[in-house]
Short mmCIF file of N, CA, C and O in Angstrom, two decimals:
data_model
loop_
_atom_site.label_atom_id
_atom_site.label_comp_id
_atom_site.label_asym_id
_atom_site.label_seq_id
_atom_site.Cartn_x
_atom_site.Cartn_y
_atom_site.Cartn_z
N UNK A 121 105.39 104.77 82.09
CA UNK A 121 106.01 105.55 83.14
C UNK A 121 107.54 105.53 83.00
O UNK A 121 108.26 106.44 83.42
N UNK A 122 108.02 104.31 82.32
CA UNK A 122 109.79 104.39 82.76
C UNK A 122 110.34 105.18 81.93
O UNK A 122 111.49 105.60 81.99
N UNK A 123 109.09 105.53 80.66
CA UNK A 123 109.84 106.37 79.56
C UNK A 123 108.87 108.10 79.45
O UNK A 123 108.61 108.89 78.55
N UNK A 124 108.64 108.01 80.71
CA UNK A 124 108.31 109.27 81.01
C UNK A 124 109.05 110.49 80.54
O UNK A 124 108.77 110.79 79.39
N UNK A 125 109.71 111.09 80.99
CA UNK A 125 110.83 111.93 80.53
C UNK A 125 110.88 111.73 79.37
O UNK A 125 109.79 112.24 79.09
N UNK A 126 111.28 111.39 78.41
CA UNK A 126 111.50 110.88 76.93
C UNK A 126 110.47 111.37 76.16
O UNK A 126 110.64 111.80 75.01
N UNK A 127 109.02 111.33 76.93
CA UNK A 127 107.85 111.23 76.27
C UNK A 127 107.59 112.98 76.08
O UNK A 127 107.42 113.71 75.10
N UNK A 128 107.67 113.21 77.82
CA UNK A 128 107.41 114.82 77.75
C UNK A 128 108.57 115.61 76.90
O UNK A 128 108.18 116.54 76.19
N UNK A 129 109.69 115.37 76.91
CA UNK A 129 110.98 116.14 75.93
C UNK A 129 110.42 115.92 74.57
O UNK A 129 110.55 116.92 73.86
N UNK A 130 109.86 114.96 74.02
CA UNK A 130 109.56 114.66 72.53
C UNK A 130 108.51 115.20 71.85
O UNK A 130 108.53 115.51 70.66
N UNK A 131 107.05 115.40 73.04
CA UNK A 131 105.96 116.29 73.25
C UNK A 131 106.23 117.94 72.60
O UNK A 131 105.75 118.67 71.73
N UNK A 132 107.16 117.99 73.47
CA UNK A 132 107.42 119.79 73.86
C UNK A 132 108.52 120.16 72.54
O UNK A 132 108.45 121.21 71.91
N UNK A 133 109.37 119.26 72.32
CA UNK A 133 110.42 119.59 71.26
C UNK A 133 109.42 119.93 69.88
O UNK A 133 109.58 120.83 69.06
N UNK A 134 108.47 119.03 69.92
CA UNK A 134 107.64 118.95 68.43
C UNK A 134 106.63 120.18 68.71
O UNK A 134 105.80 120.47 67.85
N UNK A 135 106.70 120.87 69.87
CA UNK A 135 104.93 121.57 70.43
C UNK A 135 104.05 120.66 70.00
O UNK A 135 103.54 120.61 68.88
N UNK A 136 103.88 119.83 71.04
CA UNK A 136 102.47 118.98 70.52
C UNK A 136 102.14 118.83 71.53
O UNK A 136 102.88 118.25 72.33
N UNK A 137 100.62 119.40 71.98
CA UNK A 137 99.55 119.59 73.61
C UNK A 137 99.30 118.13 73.46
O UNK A 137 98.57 117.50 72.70
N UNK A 138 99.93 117.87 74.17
CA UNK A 138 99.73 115.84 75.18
C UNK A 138 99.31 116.01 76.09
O UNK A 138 99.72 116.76 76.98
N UNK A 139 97.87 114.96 76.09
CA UNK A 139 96.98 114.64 77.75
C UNK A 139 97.71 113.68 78.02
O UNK A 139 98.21 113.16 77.02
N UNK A 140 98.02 113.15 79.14
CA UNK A 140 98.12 111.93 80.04
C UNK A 140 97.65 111.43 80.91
O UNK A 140 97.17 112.09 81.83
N UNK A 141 97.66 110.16 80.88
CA UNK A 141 97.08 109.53 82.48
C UNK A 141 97.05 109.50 83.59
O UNK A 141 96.24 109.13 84.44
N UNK A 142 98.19 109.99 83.57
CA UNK A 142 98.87 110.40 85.14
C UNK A 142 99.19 111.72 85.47
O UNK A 142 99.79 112.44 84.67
N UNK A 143 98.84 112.09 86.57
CA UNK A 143 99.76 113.39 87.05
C UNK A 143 101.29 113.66 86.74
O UNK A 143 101.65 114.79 86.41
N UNK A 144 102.18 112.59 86.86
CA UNK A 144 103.53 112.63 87.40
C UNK A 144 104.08 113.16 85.70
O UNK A 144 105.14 113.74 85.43
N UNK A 145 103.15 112.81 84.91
CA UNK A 145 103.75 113.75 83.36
C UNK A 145 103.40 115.33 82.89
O UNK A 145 103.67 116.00 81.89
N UNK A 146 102.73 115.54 84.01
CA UNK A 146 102.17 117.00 84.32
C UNK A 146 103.36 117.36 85.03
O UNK A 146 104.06 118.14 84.39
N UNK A 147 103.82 117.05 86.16
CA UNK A 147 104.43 117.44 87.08
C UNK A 147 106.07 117.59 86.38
O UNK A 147 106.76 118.58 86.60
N UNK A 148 106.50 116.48 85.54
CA UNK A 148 107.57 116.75 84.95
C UNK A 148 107.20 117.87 83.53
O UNK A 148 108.03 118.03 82.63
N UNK A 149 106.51 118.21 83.53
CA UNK A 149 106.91 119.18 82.50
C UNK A 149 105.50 119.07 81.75
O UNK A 149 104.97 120.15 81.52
N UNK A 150 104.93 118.11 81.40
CA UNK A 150 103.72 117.18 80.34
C UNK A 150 102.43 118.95 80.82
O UNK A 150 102.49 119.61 81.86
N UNK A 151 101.35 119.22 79.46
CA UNK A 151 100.73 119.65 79.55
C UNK A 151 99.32 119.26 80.49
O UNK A 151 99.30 119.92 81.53
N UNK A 152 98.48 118.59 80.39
CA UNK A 152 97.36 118.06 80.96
C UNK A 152 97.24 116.66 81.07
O UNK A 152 97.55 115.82 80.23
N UNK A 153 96.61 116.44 82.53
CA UNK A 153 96.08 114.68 82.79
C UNK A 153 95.21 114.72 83.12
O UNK A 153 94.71 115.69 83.69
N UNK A 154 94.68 113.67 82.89
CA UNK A 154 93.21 113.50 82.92
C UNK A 154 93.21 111.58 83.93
O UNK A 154 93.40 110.70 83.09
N UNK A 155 93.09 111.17 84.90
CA UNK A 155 93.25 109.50 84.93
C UNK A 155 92.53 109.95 86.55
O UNK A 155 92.23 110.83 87.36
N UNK A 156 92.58 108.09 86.07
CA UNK A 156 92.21 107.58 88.20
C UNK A 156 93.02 108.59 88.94
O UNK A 156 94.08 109.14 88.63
N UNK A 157 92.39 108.68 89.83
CA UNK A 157 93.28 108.90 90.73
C UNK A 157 94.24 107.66 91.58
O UNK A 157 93.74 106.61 91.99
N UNK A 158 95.53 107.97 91.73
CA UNK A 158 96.55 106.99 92.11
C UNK A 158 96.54 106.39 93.63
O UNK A 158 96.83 105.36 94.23
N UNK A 159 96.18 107.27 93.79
CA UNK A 159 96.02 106.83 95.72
C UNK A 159 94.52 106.22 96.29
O UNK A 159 94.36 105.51 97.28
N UNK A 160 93.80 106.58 95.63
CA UNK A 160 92.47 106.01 96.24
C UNK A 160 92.19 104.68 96.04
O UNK A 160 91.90 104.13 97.10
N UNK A 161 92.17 103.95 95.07
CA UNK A 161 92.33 102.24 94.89
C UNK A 161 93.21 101.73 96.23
O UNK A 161 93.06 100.57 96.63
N UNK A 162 94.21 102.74 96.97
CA UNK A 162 94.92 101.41 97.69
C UNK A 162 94.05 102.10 99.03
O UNK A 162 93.89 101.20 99.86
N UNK A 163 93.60 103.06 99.38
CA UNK A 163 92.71 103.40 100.52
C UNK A 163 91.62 101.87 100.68
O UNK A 163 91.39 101.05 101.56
N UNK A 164 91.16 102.13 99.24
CA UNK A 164 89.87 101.22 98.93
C UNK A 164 90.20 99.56 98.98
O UNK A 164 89.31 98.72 99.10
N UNK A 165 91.50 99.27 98.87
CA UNK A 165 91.82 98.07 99.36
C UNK A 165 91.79 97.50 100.52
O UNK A 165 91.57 96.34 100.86
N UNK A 166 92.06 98.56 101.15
CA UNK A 166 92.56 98.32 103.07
C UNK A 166 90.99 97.64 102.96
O UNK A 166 90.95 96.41 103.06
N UNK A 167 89.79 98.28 102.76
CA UNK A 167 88.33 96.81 103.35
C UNK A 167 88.19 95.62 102.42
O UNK A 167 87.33 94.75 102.56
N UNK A 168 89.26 95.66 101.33
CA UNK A 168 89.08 94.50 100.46
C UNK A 168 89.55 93.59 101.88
O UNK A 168 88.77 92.81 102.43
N UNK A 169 91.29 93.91 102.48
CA UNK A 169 91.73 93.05 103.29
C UNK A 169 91.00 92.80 104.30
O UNK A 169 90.73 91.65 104.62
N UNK A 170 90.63 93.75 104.89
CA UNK A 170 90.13 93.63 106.15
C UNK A 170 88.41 92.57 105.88
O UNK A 170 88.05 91.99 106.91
N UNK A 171 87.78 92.43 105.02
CA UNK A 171 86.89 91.59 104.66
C UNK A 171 87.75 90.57 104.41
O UNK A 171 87.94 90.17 105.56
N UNK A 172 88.66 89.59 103.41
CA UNK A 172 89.40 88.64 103.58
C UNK A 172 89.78 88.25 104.95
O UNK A 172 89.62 87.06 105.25
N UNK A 173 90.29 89.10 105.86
CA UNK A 173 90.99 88.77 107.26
C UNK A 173 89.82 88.44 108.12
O UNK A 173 90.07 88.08 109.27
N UNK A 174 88.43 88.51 107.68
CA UNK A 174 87.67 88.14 108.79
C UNK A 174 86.52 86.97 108.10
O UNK A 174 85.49 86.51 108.58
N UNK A 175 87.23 86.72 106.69
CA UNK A 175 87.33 84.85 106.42
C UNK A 175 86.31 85.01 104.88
O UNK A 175 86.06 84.02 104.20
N UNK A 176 85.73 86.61 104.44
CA UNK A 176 85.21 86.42 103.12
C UNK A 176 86.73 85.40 101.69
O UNK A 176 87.96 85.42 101.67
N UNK A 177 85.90 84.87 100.98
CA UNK A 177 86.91 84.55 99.69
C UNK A 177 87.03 85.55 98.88
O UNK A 177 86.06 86.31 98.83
N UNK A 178 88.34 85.90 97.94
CA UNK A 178 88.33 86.49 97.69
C UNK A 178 87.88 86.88 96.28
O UNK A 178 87.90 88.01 95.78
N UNK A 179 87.43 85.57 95.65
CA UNK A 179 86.83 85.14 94.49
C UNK A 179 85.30 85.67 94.47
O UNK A 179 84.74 85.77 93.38
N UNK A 180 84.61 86.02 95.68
CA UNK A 180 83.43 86.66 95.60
C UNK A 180 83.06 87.71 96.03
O UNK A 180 81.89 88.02 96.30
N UNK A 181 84.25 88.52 96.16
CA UNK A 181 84.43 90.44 96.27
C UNK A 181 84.39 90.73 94.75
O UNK A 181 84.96 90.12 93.84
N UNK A 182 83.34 92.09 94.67
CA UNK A 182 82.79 92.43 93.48
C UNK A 182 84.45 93.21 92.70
O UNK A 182 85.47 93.28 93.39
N UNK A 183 84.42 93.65 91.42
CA UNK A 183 85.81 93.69 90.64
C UNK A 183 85.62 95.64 91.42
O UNK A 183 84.44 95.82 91.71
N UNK A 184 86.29 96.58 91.66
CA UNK A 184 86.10 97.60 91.80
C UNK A 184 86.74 98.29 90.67
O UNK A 184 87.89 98.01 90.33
N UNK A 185 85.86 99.40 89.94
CA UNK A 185 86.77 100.53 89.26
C UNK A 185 86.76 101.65 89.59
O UNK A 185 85.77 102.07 90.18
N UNK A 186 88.17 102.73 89.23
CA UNK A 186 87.87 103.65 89.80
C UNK A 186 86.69 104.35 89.81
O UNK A 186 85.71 104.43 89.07
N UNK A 187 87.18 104.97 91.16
CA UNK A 187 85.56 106.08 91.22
C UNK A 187 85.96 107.78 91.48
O UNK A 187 85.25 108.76 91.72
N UNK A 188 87.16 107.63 91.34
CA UNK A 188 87.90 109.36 91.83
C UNK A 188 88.75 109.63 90.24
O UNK A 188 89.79 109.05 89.91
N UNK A 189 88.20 110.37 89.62
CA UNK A 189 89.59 111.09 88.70
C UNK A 189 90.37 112.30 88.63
O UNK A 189 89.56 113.22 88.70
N UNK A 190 91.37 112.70 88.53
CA UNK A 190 91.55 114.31 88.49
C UNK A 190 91.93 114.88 87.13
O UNK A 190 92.62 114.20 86.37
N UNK A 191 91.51 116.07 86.82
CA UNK A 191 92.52 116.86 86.21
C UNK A 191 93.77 117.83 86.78
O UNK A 191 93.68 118.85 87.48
N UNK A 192 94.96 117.17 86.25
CA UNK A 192 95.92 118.39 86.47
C UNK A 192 96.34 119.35 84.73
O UNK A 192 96.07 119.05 83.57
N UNK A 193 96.96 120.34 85.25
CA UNK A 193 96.77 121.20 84.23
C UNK A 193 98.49 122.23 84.64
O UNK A 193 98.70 123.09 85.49
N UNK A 194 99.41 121.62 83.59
CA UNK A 194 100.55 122.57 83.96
C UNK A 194 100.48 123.86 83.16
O UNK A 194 100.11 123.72 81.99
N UNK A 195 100.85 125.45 83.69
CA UNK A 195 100.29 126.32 82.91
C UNK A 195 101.70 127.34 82.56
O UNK A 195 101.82 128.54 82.29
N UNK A 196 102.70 126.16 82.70
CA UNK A 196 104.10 127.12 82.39
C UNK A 196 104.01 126.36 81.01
O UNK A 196 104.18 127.13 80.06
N UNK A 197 103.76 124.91 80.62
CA UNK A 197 103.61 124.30 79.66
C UNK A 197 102.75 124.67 78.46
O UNK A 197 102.96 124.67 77.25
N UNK A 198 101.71 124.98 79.22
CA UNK A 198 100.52 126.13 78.33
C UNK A 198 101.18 127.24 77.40
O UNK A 198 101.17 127.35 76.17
N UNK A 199 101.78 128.03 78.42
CA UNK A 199 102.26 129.25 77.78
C UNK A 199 103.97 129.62 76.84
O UNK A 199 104.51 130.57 76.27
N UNK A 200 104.33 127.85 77.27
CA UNK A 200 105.37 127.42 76.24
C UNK A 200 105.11 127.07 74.79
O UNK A 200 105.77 127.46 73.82
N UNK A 201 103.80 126.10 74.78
CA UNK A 201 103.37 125.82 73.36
C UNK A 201 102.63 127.24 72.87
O UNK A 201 102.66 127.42 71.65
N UNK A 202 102.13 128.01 73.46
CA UNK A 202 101.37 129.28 72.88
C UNK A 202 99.80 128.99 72.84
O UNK A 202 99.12 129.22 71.84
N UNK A 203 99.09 128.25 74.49
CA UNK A 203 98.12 128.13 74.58
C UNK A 203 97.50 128.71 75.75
O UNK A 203 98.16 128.95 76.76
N UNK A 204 96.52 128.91 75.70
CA UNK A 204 95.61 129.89 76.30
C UNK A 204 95.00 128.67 77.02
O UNK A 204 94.98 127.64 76.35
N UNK A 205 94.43 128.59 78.48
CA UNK A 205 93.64 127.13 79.33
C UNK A 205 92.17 127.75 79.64
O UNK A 205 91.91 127.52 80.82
N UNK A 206 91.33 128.30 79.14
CA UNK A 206 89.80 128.90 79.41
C UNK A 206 89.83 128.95 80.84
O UNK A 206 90.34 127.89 81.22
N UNK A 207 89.62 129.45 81.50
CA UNK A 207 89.19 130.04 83.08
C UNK A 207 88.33 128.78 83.72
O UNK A 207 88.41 128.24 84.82
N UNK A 208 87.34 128.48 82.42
CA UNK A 208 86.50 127.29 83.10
C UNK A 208 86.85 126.43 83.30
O UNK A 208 86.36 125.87 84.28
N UNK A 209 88.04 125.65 82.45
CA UNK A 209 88.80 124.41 82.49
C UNK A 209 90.03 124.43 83.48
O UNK A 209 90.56 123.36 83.76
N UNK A 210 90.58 125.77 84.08
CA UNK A 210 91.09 126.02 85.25
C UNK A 210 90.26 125.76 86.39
O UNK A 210 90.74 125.17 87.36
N UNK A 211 88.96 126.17 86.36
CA UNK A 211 88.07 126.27 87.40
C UNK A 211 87.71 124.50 88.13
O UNK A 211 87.62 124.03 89.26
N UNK A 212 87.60 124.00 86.79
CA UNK A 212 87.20 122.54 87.29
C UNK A 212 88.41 121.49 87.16
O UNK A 212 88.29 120.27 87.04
N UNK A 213 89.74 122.31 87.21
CA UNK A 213 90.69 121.35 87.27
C UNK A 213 91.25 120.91 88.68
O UNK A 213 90.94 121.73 89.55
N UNK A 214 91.98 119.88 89.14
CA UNK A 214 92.05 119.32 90.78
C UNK A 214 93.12 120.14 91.15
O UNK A 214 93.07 120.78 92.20
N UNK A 215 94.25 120.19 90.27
CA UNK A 215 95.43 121.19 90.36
C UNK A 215 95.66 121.58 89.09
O UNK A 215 95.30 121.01 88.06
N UNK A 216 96.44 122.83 89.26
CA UNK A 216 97.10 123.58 88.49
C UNK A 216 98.31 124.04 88.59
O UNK A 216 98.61 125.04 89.24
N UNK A 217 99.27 123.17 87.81
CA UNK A 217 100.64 123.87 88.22
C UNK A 217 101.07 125.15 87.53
O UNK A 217 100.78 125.46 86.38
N UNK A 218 101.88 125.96 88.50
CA UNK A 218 102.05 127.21 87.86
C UNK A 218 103.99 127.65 87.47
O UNK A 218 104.28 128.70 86.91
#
């Protein structure tokens, strides 16, 4: 993440279609992500605590992995490298930046 920027300028300078993990390299410029979603693990924490606060250990709460992923899909980035995104892979993406 700290070398975010760096990553997407080096991507795009070379035209080379980069997935990422995260949204936030979509959002700066990055072609497609594919990852967890970022916000739902800490939703899903609040009953980790709230089970601790009413005296479970925390050594015998099961490990959780995600269970939410998205695709984002930037489509000014698309049409910078000289790529076409199929309708279907728009269709089942979470966002699409335009």
């Amino acid at each position: 993440m700290f070398h975010r920027d760096l990553i997407v300028t080096l991507a795009a300078r070379h035209k080379l279609p980069a997935v990422y993990y995260d949204r936030h390299f979509v959002a700066g410029g990055g072609l497609i992500s594919y990852g967890a979603n970022s916000i739902d693990p800490h939703r899903r924490a609040a009953g980790y605590v709230d089970r601790i606060l009413r005296g479970e250990k925390p050594a015998d709460l099961p490990v959780q992995a995600p269970t939410k992923y998205e695709l984002v899909i930037n489509l000014k980035t698309a049409k910078a490298l000289g790529l076409e995104v199929p309708a279907t892979v728009l269709a089942r993406a979470d966002e699409v930046i335009e």
